[in-house]
XYZ file of C-alpha atoms in Angstrom:
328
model
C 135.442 -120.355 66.305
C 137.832 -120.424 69.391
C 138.277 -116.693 70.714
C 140.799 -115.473 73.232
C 138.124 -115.389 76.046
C 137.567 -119.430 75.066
C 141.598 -119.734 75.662
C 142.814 -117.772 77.976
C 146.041 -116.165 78.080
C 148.021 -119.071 79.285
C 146.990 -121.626 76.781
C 146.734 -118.231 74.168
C 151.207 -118.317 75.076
C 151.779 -121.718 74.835
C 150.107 -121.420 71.221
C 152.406 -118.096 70.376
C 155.754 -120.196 71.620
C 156.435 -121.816 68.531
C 157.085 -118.795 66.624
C 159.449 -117.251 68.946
C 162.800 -118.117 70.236
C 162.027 -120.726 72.568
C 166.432 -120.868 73.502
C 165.575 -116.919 74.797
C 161.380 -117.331 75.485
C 160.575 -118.325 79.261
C 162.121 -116.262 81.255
C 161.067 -112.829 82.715
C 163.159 -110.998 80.432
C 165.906 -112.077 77.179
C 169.866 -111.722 77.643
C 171.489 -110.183 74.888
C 174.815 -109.159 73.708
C 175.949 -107.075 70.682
C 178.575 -108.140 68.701
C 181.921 -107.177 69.873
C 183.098 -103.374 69.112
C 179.045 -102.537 68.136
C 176.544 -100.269 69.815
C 172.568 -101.386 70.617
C 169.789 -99.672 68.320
C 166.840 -99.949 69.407
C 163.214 -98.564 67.757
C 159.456 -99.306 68.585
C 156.445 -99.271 66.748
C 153.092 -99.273 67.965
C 150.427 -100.440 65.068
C 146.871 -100.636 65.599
C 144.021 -102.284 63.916
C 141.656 -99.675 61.597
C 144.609 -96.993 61.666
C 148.198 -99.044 60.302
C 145.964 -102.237 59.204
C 142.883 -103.593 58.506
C 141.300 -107.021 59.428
C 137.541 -105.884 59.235
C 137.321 -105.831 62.881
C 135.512 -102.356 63.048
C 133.654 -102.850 60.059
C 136.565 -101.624 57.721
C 137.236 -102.951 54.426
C 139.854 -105.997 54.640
C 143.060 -105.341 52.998
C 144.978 -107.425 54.767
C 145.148 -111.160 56.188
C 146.637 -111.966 59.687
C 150.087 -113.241 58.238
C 150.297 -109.915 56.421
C 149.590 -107.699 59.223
C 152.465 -109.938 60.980
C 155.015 -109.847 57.848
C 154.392 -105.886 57.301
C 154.260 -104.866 61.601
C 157.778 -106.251 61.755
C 159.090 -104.670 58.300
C 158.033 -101.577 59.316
C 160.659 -102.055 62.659
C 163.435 -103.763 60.560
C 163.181 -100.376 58.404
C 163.919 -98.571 60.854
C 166.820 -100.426 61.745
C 167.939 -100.367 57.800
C 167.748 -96.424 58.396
C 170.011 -96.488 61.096
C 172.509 -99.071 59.923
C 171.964 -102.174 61.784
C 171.302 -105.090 61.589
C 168.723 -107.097 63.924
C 169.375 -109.119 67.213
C 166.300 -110.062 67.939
C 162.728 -108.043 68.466
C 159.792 -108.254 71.296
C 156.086 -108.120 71.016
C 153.466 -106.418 73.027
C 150.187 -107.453 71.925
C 146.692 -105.988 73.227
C 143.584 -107.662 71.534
C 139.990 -107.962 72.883
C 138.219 -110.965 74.377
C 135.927 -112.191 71.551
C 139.476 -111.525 68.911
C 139.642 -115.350 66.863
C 142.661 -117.250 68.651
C 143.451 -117.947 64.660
C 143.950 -114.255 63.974
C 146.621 -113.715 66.777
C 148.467 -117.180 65.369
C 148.279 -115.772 62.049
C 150.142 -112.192 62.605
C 152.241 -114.496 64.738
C 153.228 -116.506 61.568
C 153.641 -113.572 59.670
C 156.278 -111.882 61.582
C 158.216 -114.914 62.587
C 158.258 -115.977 58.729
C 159.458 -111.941 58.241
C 162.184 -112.241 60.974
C 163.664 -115.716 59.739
C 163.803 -114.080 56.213
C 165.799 -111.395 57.993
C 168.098 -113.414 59.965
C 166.247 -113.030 63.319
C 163.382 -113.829 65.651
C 160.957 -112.963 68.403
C 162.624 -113.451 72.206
C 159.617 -112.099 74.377
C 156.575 -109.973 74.481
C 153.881 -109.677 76.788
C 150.060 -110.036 76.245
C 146.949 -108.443 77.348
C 143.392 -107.213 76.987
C 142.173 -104.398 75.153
C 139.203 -102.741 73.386
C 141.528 -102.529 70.207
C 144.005 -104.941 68.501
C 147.244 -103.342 68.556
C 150.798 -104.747 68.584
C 154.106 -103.030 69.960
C 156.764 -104.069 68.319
C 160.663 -103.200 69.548
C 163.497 -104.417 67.541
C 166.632 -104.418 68.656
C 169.893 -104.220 66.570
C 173.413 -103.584 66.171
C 176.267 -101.542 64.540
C 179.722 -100.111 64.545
C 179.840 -96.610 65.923
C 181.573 -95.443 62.896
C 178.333 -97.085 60.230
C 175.425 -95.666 62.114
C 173.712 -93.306 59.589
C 171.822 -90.107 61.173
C 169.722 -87.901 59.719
C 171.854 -84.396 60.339
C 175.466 -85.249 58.013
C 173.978 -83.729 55.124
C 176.122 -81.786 53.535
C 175.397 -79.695 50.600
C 176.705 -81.352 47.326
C 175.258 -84.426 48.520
C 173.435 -86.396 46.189
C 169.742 -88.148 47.339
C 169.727 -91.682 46.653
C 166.621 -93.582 46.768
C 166.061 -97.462 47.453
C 163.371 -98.734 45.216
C 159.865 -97.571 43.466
C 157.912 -95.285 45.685
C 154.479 -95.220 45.635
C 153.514 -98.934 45.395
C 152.873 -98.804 48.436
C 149.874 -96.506 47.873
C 149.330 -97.859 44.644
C 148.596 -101.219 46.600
C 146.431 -99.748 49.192
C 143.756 -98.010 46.334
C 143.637 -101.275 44.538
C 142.582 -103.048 47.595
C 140.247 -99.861 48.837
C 138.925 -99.678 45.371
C 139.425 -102.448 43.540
C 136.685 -101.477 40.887
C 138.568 -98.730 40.334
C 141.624 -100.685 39.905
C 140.140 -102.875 37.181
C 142.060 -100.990 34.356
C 145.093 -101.717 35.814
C 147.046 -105.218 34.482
C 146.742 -107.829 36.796
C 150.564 -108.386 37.607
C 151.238 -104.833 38.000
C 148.087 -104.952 40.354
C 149.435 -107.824 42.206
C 152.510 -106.160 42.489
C 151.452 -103.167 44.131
C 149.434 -104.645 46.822
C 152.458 -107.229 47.785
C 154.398 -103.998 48.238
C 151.319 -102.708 50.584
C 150.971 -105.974 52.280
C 154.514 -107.450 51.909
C 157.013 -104.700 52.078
C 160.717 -105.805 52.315
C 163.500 -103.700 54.350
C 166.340 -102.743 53.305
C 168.627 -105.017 55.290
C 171.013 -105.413 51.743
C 172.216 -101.939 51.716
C 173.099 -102.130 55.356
C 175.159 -105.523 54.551
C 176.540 -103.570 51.503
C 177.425 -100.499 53.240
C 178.823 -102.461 56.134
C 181.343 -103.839 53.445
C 182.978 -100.496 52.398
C 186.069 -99.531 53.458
C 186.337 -96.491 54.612
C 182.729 -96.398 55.661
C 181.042 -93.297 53.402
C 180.217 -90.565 55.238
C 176.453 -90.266 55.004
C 172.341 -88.968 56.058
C 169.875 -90.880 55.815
C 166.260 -92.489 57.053
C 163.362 -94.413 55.475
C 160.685 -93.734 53.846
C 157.758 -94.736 55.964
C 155.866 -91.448 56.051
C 156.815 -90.914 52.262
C 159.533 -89.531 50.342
C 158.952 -85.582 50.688
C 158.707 -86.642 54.394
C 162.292 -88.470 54.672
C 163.811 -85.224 52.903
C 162.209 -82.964 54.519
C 163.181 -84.526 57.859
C 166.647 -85.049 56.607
C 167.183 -81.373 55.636
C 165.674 -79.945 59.184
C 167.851 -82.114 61.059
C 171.392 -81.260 58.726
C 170.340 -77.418 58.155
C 170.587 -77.504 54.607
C 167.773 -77.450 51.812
C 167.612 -80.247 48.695
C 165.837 -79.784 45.303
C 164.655 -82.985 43.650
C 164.357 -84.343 39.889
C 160.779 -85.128 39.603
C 162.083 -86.922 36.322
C 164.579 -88.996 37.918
C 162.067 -90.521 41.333
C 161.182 -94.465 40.677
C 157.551 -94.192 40.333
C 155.257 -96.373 39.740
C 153.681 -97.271 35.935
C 150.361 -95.499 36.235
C 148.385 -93.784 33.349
C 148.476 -90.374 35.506
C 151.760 -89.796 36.162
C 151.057 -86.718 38.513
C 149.424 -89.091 40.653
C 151.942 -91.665 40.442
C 154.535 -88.398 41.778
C 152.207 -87.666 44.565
C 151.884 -91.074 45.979
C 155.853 -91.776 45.806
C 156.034 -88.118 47.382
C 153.549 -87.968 50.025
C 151.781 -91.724 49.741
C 154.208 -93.387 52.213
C 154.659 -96.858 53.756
C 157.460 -97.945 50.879
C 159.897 -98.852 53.862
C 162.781 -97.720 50.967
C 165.979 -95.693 52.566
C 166.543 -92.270 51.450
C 170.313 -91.376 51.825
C 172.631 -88.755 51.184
C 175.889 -89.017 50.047
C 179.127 -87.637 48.304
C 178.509 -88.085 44.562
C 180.964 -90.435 43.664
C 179.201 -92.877 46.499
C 175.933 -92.172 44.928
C 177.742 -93.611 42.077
C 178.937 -96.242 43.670
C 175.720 -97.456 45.467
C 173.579 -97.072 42.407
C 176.154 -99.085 40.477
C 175.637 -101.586 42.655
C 171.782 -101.573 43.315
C 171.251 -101.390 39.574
C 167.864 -100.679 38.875
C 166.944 -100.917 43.324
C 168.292 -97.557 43.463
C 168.399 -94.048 41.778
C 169.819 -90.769 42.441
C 166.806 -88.376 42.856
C 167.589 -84.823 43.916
C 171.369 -82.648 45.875
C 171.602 -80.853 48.784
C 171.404 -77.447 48.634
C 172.663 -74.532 50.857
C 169.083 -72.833 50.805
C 167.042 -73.900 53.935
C 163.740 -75.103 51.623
C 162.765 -78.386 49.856
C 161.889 -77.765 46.484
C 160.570 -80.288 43.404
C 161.658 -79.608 39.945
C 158.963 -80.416 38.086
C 158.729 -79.629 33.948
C 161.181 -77.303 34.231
C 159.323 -75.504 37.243
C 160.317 -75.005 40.948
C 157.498 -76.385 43.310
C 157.952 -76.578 47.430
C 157.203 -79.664 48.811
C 153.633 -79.687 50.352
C 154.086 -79.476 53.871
C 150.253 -79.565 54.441
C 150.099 -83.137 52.926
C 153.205 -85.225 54.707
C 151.454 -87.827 56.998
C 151.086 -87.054 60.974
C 149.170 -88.575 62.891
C 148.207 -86.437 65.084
């Protein structure tokens, strides 16, 4: 089995060059320009092997192969662009890996994102390499939009209604099945399958971007994604606009799991659905769900009180703040 210390990082480049732009890839650095009337976004992720995926290199459990990692590190960026507005102009990757690391691991995740950023209407223009203890990837994607469509987390405004993209909690769902796939055994095989190609395959949110960018007037809106889980992306939302939300437990996309408690608390705190969380007037709520159909759903309002509350059976609960995701 060929390993990085076998190729070296020369011959380890001329292997990566096929999934990049080889128009932009060569030179020191990639010359861009945004479309015309359209500000840069920018956002970088750094994902590392045994903490955002698994490959079994630390003796984990697998639950992922190397085109995965590479479809899901780049989703994860696009996302954030979706949260922001914008739409990609190309992205850079920084990859560390250790010596005795299969050369047919790094060409995988390769694959995998440059299959993600064709699907997306982009591609890879540069990156840099180098050796480390740990396989990790840094990932910065850059995109585009009109000043006047960028979408912030602090326009909030109370009589807003939350809109959510998608189920929440597959993501989760996906990640037990392949942790515990015993477990798991109850559950049908195509909603199984399902799950974990929302853990391993998750898709950004690019087509409300291209919808949004087709209204006219733009809607004035909040928003971000859902990467650290729903009760995060309110939460977040809220702190940043001053204002407080209460959500419909009733009315949150969850997945179809015998408990539904736990189905809640995965689409709540489980994370990693990539989905955009947004705020808007009602009537655009209206609008946007109309045109999602069943890929979006109006889950909670904007309240004046400065708290984030669930209403659950009929009962207020807060929001856990103990069980949103940090890493740190």
């Amino acid at each position: 089995m060929l390993t990085l210390a076998d190729c070296g990082e020369l011959e380890l480049i001329a292997r990566l060059r096929p999934y990049c732009n080889t128009q932009l890839v060569g030179d020191d650095a990639a010359v861009l320009s945004p479309p015309p009337g359209e500000q840069l976004i920018v956002s970088t992720d750094t994902l590392v092997e045994g903490v955002h995926f698994s490959l079994g290199m630390n003796d984990t459990p697998v639950t992922m192969t190397p085109q995965d990692v590479g479809w899901r590190s780049l989703a994860a960026n696009l996302s954030d662009l979706a949260a922001m507005g914008a739409l990609p102009l190309g992205l850079t990757v920084g990859l560390a890996a250790p010596r005795n690391c299969p050369v047919a691991m790094i060409e995988g995740i390769y694959q995998g994102m440059a299959t993600c950023a064709q699907a997306y209407g982009t591609s890879i223009i540069g990156g840099d390499t180098c050796r480390s203890s740990v396989l990790s990837l840094s990932i910065t994607v850059l995109g585009s939009a009109p000043p006047e469509r960028i979408i912030y987390r602090n326009r909030a405004q109370v009589g807003d209604v939350i809109v959510v993209t998608g189920v929440h909690g597959a993501s989760r769902a996906g990640l037990e099945c392949l942790l515990y796939p015993q477990g798991a055994g109850t559950v049908p095989a195509e909603l199984r399958q399902a799950w974990i190609q929302a853990h391993q395959r998750p898709r950004p949110r690019l087509d409300i971007v291209h919808w949004l960018r087709q209204q006219v007037p733009p809607p004035r809106l909040a928003g971000m994604d859902s990467s650290d889980g729903l009760a995060a992306a309110v939460l977040q939302i809220c702190q940043a606009s001053g204002v407080g939300a209460m959500l419909w437990a009733e009315q949150i996309p969850i997945v179809d799991y015998g408990d539904r408690l736990q189905a809640l608390n995965w689409a709540l705190y489980g994370g990693e659905d990539f989905e955009l969380v947004l705020c808007l007037s009602p009537e655009w709520a209206q609008d946007l769900c109309g045109a999602a159909g069943e890929r979006a759903a109006m889950v909670g309002e904007i309240i004046p009180e400065k708290r984030v509350q669930l209403r659950l059976n009929g009962e207020l609960l807060p929001v856990q703040v103990d069980r949103l995701f940090q890493h740190f």
